[in-house]
mmCIF file of C-alpha atoms and ligand atoms in Angstrom:
data_model
loop_
_atom_site.group_PDB
_atom_site.id
_atom_site.type_symbol
_atom_site.label_atom_id
_atom_site.label_comp_id
_atom_site.label_asym_id
_atom_site.label_seq_id
_atom_site.Cartn_x
_atom_site.Cartn_y
_atom_site.Cartn_z
ATOM 1 C CA MET A 5 -75.437 27.440 -48.457
ATOM 2 C CA ASN A 6 -74.045 29.152 -45.573
ATOM 3 C CA SER A 7 -74.135 27.672 -42.350
ATOM 4 C CA ARG A 8 -73.427 29.262 -38.982
ATOM 5 C CA PRO A 9 -72.914 28.598 -35.357
ATOM 6 C CA SER A 10 -76.331 28.664 -33.683
ATOM 7 C CA GLY A 11 -77.461 31.719 -31.587
ATOM 8 C CA ASN A 12 -76.425 35.246 -31.047
ATOM 9 C CA GLU A 13 -73.662 34.664 -28.595
ATOM 10 C CA ARG A 14 -70.097 35.935 -28.754
ATOM 11 C CA MET A 15 -68.276 34.032 -31.548
ATOM 12 C CA VAL A 16 -64.743 35.475 -31.918
ATOM 13 C CA ILE A 17 -62.690 33.126 -34.229
ATOM 14 C CA THR A 18 -58.566 34.504 -34.382
ATOM 15 C CA ILE A 19 -56.371 33.663 -37.552
ATOM 16 C CA ASP A 20 -52.764 34.756 -37.032
ATOM 17 C CA GLY A 21 -49.929 34.380 -39.012
ATOM 18 C CA PRO A 22 -47.141 35.991 -41.044
ATOM 19 C CA ALA A 23 -47.325 37.938 -44.172
ATOM 20 C CA GLY A 24 -48.602 36.101 -47.157
ATOM 21 C CA THR A 25 -50.559 33.116 -45.866
ATOM 22 C CA GLY A 26 -53.680 34.568 -47.596
ATOM 23 C CA LYS A 27 -55.278 35.599 -43.915
ATOM 24 C CA THR A 28 -57.107 38.211 -44.977
ATOM 25 C CA SER A 29 -58.862 36.355 -47.771
ATOM 26 C CA VAL A 30 -59.332 33.316 -45.721
ATOM 27 C CA ALA A 31 -60.821 35.541 -42.755
ATOM 28 C CA HIS A 32 -63.100 37.244 -45.013
ATOM 29 C CA GLN A 33 -64.262 34.004 -46.687
ATOM 30 C CA LEU A 34 -64.783 32.313 -43.315
ATOM 31 C CA ALA A 35 -66.594 35.232 -41.805
ATOM 32 C CA GLU A 36 -68.982 34.939 -45.100
ATOM 33 C CA ARG A 37 -69.671 31.174 -44.752
ATOM 34 C CA LEU A 38 -70.355 31.338 -41.103
ATOM 35 C CA GLU A 39 -72.332 34.507 -40.942
ATOM 36 C CA LEU A 40 -69.797 36.432 -38.910
ATOM 37 C CA ASP A 41 -68.271 39.701 -39.351
ATOM 38 C CA SER A 42 -64.420 40.126 -40.630
ATOM 39 C CA LEU A 43 -61.819 42.593 -39.447
ATOM 40 C CA ASP A 44 -58.382 42.965 -41.103
ATOM 41 C CA THR A 45 -56.289 44.531 -37.855
ATOM 42 C CA GLY A 46 -53.357 44.671 -40.357
ATOM 43 C CA ALA A 47 -55.129 47.595 -42.214
ATOM 44 C CA MET A 48 -55.015 49.232 -39.073
ATOM 45 C CA TYR A 49 -51.459 49.386 -38.505
ATOM 46 C CA ARG A 50 -51.000 50.001 -41.948
ATOM 47 C CA ALA A 51 -53.508 53.191 -41.701
ATOM 48 C CA VAL A 52 -50.902 54.638 -38.808
ATOM 49 C CA ALA A 53 -48.080 54.009 -41.091
ATOM 50 C CA LEU A 54 -49.214 55.929 -43.795
ATOM 51 C CA ARG A 55 -49.912 58.807 -41.752
ATOM 52 C CA THR A 56 -46.254 59.006 -40.394
ATOM 53 C CA ILE A 57 -45.181 58.531 -44.154
ATOM 54 C CA ILE A 58 -47.624 61.362 -44.853
ATOM 55 C CA LYS A 59 -46.855 63.578 -41.551
ATOM 56 C CA GLN A 60 -42.940 62.771 -42.675
ATOM 57 C CA VAL A 61 -42.361 61.178 -39.180
ATOM 58 C CA ASP A 62 -38.950 59.700 -39.067
ATOM 59 C CA PRO A 63 -39.007 56.158 -38.486
ATOM 60 C CA SER A 64 -36.668 56.425 -35.643
ATOM 61 C CA ASP A 65 -39.094 58.914 -33.782
ATOM 62 C CA VAL A 66 -40.531 56.824 -31.228
ATOM 63 C CA ASP A 67 -42.633 59.643 -29.734
ATOM 64 C CA GLY A 68 -43.915 60.739 -33.296
ATOM 65 C CA ILE A 69 -45.252 57.668 -34.066
ATOM 66 C CA ALA A 70 -46.943 57.268 -31.175
ATOM 67 C CA LEU A 71 -48.667 60.311 -31.499
ATOM 68 C CA ALA A 72 -49.618 60.046 -35.031
ATOM 69 C CA ALA A 73 -51.534 56.824 -33.559
ATOM 70 C CA ARG A 74 -53.185 59.042 -30.965
ATOM 71 C CA GLN A 75 -54.358 61.520 -33.915
ATOM 72 C CA ILE A 76 -55.877 59.113 -36.116
ATOM 73 C CA GLU A 77 -59.397 58.410 -36.154
ATOM 74 C CA LEU A 78 -59.975 54.783 -37.567
ATOM 75 C CA ASP A 79 -63.407 53.074 -38.165
ATOM 76 C CA PHE A 80 -64.580 50.576 -40.589
ATOM 77 C CA ASP A 81 -67.595 50.691 -42.981
ATOM 78 C CA TRP A 82 -69.441 47.683 -41.766
ATOM 79 C CA SER A 83 -72.094 48.076 -44.737
ATOM 80 C CA SER A 84 -69.359 47.652 -47.456
ATOM 81 C CA ASN A 85 -67.889 43.720 -47.996
ATOM 82 C CA PRO A 86 -64.991 43.251 -47.053
ATOM 83 C CA PRO A 87 -65.854 45.937 -44.250
ATOM 84 C CA ALA A 88 -63.748 49.384 -45.716
ATOM 85 C CA LEU A 89 -61.243 51.029 -43.435
ATOM 86 C CA LEU A 90 -62.025 54.696 -42.886
ATOM 87 C CA VAL A 91 -59.297 56.757 -41.703
ATOM 88 C CA ASP A 92 -60.726 60.269 -40.328
ATOM 89 C CA GLY A 93 -63.720 59.208 -41.946
ATOM 90 C CA VAL A 94 -62.625 58.526 -45.439
ATOM 91 C CA PRO A 95 -61.912 55.255 -47.216
ATOM 92 C CA VAL A 96 -58.548 54.869 -47.411
ATOM 93 C CA GLY A 97 -58.591 52.085 -50.152
ATOM 94 C CA GLN A 98 -55.519 50.653 -51.376
ATOM 95 C CA ARG A 99 -53.120 53.223 -50.773
ATOM 96 C CA ILE A 100 -52.200 51.405 -47.332
ATOM 97 C CA ARG A 101 -50.985 48.687 -49.743
ATOM 98 C CA GLU A 102 -48.052 50.228 -51.364
ATOM 99 C CA GLU A 103 -44.520 49.611 -50.986
ATOM 100 C CA ASP A 104 -43.791 52.398 -49.115
ATOM 101 C CA VAL A 105 -46.324 51.583 -46.415
ATOM 102 C CA ASP A 106 -45.136 47.895 -46.639
ATOM 103 C CA ASP A 107 -41.760 49.236 -46.008
ATOM 104 C CA ARG A 108 -42.904 51.317 -42.558
ATOM 105 C CA VAL A 109 -45.251 49.133 -41.379
ATOM 106 C CA SER A 110 -43.289 46.884 -38.987
ATOM 107 C CA VAL A 111 -41.587 49.927 -37.263
ATOM 108 C CA VAL A 112 -45.047 51.893 -36.275
ATOM 109 C CA ALA A 113 -46.405 47.740 -35.265
ATOM 110 C CA GLY A 114 -43.002 47.433 -33.220
ATOM 111 C CA ASN A 115 -43.978 50.652 -31.380
ATOM 112 C CA PRO A 116 -45.641 49.655 -27.809
ATOM 113 C CA GLN A 117 -47.862 52.959 -27.448
ATOM 114 C CA VAL A 118 -49.656 52.258 -31.164
ATOM 115 C CA ARG A 119 -49.629 48.665 -29.975
ATOM 116 C CA GLY A 120 -51.586 49.101 -26.956
ATOM 117 C CA ARG A 121 -54.119 51.818 -28.793
ATOM 118 C CA MET A 122 -54.729 49.114 -31.314
ATOM 119 C CA VAL A 123 -55.393 46.373 -29.210
ATOM 120 C CA ARG A 124 -58.054 48.850 -27.134
ATOM 121 C CA ALA A 125 -59.589 49.819 -30.341
ATOM 122 C CA GLN A 126 -59.752 45.867 -31.808
ATOM 123 C CA ARG A 127 -61.586 45.274 -28.282
ATOM 124 C CA SER A 128 -63.936 47.792 -28.593
ATOM 125 C CA ILE A 129 -64.490 46.987 -32.255
ATOM 126 C CA ALA A 130 -65.210 43.245 -31.031
ATOM 127 C CA ALA A 131 -67.590 44.525 -28.101
ATOM 128 C CA LYS A 132 -69.870 45.961 -30.797
ATOM 129 C CA HIS A 133 -69.210 43.084 -33.530
ATOM 130 C CA PRO A 134 -69.203 40.230 -30.902
ATOM 131 C CA ARG A 135 -69.648 37.498 -33.862
ATOM 132 C CA LEU A 136 -66.281 38.175 -35.543
ATOM 133 C CA VAL A 137 -63.385 36.512 -37.314
ATOM 134 C CA THR A 138 -60.124 38.848 -36.564
ATOM 135 C CA GLU A 139 -57.190 38.227 -38.505
ATOM 136 C CA GLY A 140 -53.780 39.892 -37.530
ATOM 137 C CA ARG A 141 -50.564 38.879 -35.836
ATOM 138 C CA ASP A 142 -51.379 38.897 -31.921
ATOM 139 C CA GLN A 143 -55.396 38.518 -32.381
ATOM 140 C CA GLY A 144 -55.557 34.569 -30.564
ATOM 141 C CA SER A 145 -52.293 35.270 -28.468
ATOM 142 C CA VAL A 146 -52.894 39.064 -26.798
ATOM 143 C CA VAL A 147 -56.238 40.868 -28.063
ATOM 144 C CA PHE A 148 -58.283 37.444 -27.550
ATOM 145 C CA PRO A 149 -56.874 34.823 -25.735
ATOM 146 C CA ASP A 150 -60.576 33.723 -24.783
ATOM 147 C CA ALA A 151 -61.323 33.789 -28.787
ATOM 148 C CA GLN A 152 -63.804 30.541 -29.437
ATOM 149 C CA PHE A 153 -61.216 29.397 -32.108
ATOM 150 C CA ARG A 154 -57.586 30.415 -32.560
ATOM 151 C CA PHE A 155 -55.848 29.987 -35.604
ATOM 152 C CA TYR A 156 -52.478 29.977 -37.105
ATOM 153 C CA LEU A 157 -51.926 30.083 -40.678
ATOM 154 C CA ASP A 158 -48.166 29.470 -41.717
ATOM 155 C CA ALA A 159 -46.529 29.133 -45.148
ATOM 156 C CA SER A 160 -42.852 28.943 -46.431
ATOM 157 C CA PRO A 161 -41.278 32.610 -47.077
ATOM 158 C CA GLU A 162 -41.010 31.346 -50.941
ATOM 159 C CA VAL A 163 -44.583 30.150 -51.540
ATOM 160 C CA ARG A 164 -45.450 33.857 -49.777
ATOM 161 C CA ALA A 165 -43.307 35.523 -51.877
ATOM 162 C CA ASN A 166 -44.549 34.400 -54.590
ATOM 163 C CA ARG A 167 -48.202 34.722 -53.785
ATOM 164 C CA ARG A 168 -47.537 38.398 -52.878
ATOM 165 C CA VAL A 169 -45.745 38.732 -56.609
ATOM 166 C CA LEU A 170 -48.817 37.184 -58.091
ATOM 167 C CA GLN A 171 -51.229 39.393 -56.307
ATOM 168 C CA SER A 172 -49.341 42.598 -57.086
ATOM 169 C CA ARG A 173 -49.043 41.682 -60.868
ATOM 170 C CA SER A 174 -52.435 40.812 -61.107
ATOM 171 C CA SER A 175 -53.401 44.302 -59.727
ATOM 172 C CA GLY A 176 -51.183 45.969 -62.452
ATOM 173 C CA GLN A 177 -48.099 46.583 -59.924
ATOM 174 C CA SER A 178 -44.725 45.447 -61.042
ATOM 175 C CA ALA A 179 -43.073 43.157 -58.202
ATOM 176 C CA ASP A 180 -39.378 41.363 -58.683
ATOM 177 C CA TYR A 181 -39.792 38.193 -56.875
ATOM 178 C CA ASP A 182 -35.732 38.243 -55.008
ATOM 179 C CA GLU A 183 -36.926 42.133 -53.555
ATOM 180 C CA VAL A 184 -40.699 40.598 -52.201
ATOM 181 C CA LEU A 185 -38.818 37.855 -50.414
ATOM 182 C CA ARG A 186 -36.089 39.830 -48.877
ATOM 183 C CA SER A 187 -38.737 41.956 -47.297
ATOM 184 C CA ILE A 188 -41.141 39.231 -46.514
ATOM 185 C CA ARG A 189 -37.930 37.707 -44.334
ATOM 186 C CA ASN A 190 -37.129 41.371 -42.589
ATOM 187 C CA ARG A 191 -40.754 41.607 -41.768
ATOM 188 C CA ASP A 192 -41.191 38.228 -40.460
ATOM 189 C CA ARG A 193 -37.984 39.227 -38.444
ATOM 190 C CA ARG A 194 -39.532 42.497 -36.764
ATOM 191 C CA ASP A 195 -42.538 40.906 -36.249
ATOM 192 C CA GLU A 196 -41.180 37.845 -34.694
ATOM 193 C CA THR A 197 -38.803 39.738 -32.447
ATOM 194 C CA ARG A 198 -40.441 42.571 -31.029
ATOM 195 C CA THR A 199 -41.084 42.573 -27.365
ATOM 196 C CA ASP A 200 -44.687 43.486 -27.409
ATOM 197 C CA GLY A 201 -47.243 41.395 -29.213
ATOM 198 C CA PRO A 202 -44.936 39.285 -31.162
ATOM 199 C CA LEU A 203 -45.954 37.059 -34.107
ATOM 200 C CA LYS A 204 -46.559 33.514 -32.596
ATOM 201 C CA VAL A 205 -48.496 30.616 -32.244
ATOM 202 C CA PRO A 206 -51.529 31.632 -29.624
ATOM 203 C CA GLU A 207 -51.207 29.046 -26.845
ATOM 204 C CA GLY A 208 -54.616 26.184 -28.040
ATOM 205 C CA ALA A 209 -54.110 27.344 -31.419
ATOM 206 C CA THR A 210 -54.741 25.282 -34.419
ATOM 207 C CA THR A 211 -51.896 25.751 -36.960
ATOM 208 C CA LEU A 212 -52.501 25.035 -40.541
ATOM 209 C CA ASP A 213 -49.815 25.111 -43.411
ATOM 210 C CA THR A 214 -51.015 26.838 -46.234
ATOM 211 C CA SER A 215 -48.083 26.281 -48.507
ATOM 212 C CA GLU A 216 -49.668 23.430 -50.562
ATOM 213 C CA LEU A 217 -53.663 24.705 -50.245
ATOM 214 C CA SER A 218 -55.553 26.482 -52.248
ATOM 215 C CA LEU A 219 -57.676 29.144 -50.575
ATOM 216 C CA GLU A 220 -60.759 27.440 -50.791
ATOM 217 C CA THR A 221 -59.523 24.303 -49.481
ATOM 218 C CA VAL A 222 -58.146 26.294 -46.265
ATOM 219 C CA VAL A 223 -61.549 27.725 -45.867
ATOM 220 C CA ASP A 224 -63.090 24.413 -45.964
ATOM 221 C CA ARG A 225 -60.623 23.377 -43.776
ATOM 222 C CA LEU A 226 -61.482 25.884 -41.117
ATOM 223 C CA VAL A 227 -65.469 25.852 -41.573
ATOM 224 C CA GLU A 228 -65.103 22.294 -40.795
ATOM 225 C CA LEU A 229 -63.274 22.822 -37.794
ATOM 226 C CA VAL A 230 -65.738 25.471 -36.580
ATOM 227 C CA LEU A 231 -68.725 23.575 -37.391
ATOM 228 C CA ALA A 232 -67.557 20.276 -35.452
ATOM 229 C CA THR A 233 -67.203 21.902 -32.334
ATOM 230 C CA SER A 234 -70.243 24.209 -32.509
ATOM 231 C CA PRO A 235 -73.532 23.149 -31.592
ATOM 232 C CA GLY A 236 -77.091 23.583 -33.475
ATOM 233 C CA VAL A 237 -75.533 23.645 -36.992
ATOM 234 C CA THR A 238 -77.984 23.232 -39.445
ATOM 235 C CA GLY A 239 -76.185 23.078 -43.066
ATOM 236 C CA VAL A 240 -72.673 22.417 -44.550
ATOM 237 C CA SER A 241 -71.109 24.998 -46.302
ATOM 238 C CA GLY A 242 -69.683 24.888 -49.969
HETATM 239 O O1 DC B 13 -51.270 41.436 -42.317
HETATM 240 P P1 DC B 13 -50.604 42.608 -42.998
HETATM 241 O O2 DC B 13 -49.340 42.319 -43.793
HETATM 242 O O3 DC B 13 -51.856 43.407 -43.550
HETATM 243 O O4 DC B 13 -49.936 43.404 -41.651
HETATM 244 C C1 DC B 13 -49.258 44.631 -41.890
HETATM 245 C C2 DC B 13 -48.172 44.836 -40.702
HETATM 246 O O5 DC B 13 -49.061 45.115 -39.487
HETATM 247 C C3 DC B 13 -47.438 43.720 -40.226
HETATM 248 O O6 DC B 13 -45.802 44.002 -40.515
HETATM 249 C C4 DC B 13 -47.651 42.860 -39.049
HETATM 250 C C5 DC B 13 -48.233 44.313 -38.464
HETATM 251 N N1 DC B 13 -49.369 43.668 -37.534
HETATM 252 C C6 DC B 13 -49.674 43.148 -36.171
HETATM 253 O O7 DC B 13 -48.459 43.837 -35.815
HETATM 254 N N2 DC B 13 -50.263 42.815 -35.707
HETATM 255 C C7 DC B 13 -51.530 42.736 -36.229
HETATM 256 N N3 DC B 13 -52.381 42.511 -35.548
HETATM 257 C C8 DC B 13 -51.708 43.074 -37.669
HETATM 258 C C9 DC B 13 -50.703 43.368 -38.257
#
């Protein structure tokens, strides 16, 4: 049985953390359990990164990257589960998860103009979907500092690299552990050291180290934490 925090009032739950902590799956399952919408903000940055690749924008071309972000129209198809990212009205699918996008995305996400645009887009999505689980790097710290619940998921780089390798292999892609670990460390460093919206634990956030926890256990814990402080809940999920 699903449980949901009562009423139709705004309920924003943020989940931040580095790559490979399971944020996207956790956010999606938590949203399902609590009957909320879910938003994958990393997909939005990935879509801009893909556009810069397609348009052959040089990674050092700050204005060219900002222009790509201005020219792209991002939307979600909320009728699919999880909501599918639409780029200029067309579903982008798994293309944004490929290695060239992985390598490009943190440069794009470090661009202040891109971030400004994405932050505005995310707030406007939340205005239309006020009962939302949103995940990324800056959701609790910058975009929704007033969210009712702010979570931060963490795990060691080695565990996260291992998860990514298994994920890639299960979807038929080859993946080299050392290469993935190196890429994760590079991305962490770039995400943590950028001046605008750096990856950090949001003020007042609850941190969960997921290194030794299954996806189900993480979701169960978050559901418990939300339900424990949300009034009027009638059932217990499981
Ligand atoms: O969660 P992910 O791996 O799909 O994110 C892709 C990249 O986008 C990652 O390098 C961090 C960046 N990102 C960000 O800077 N802010 C967000 N809110 C979400 C993602």
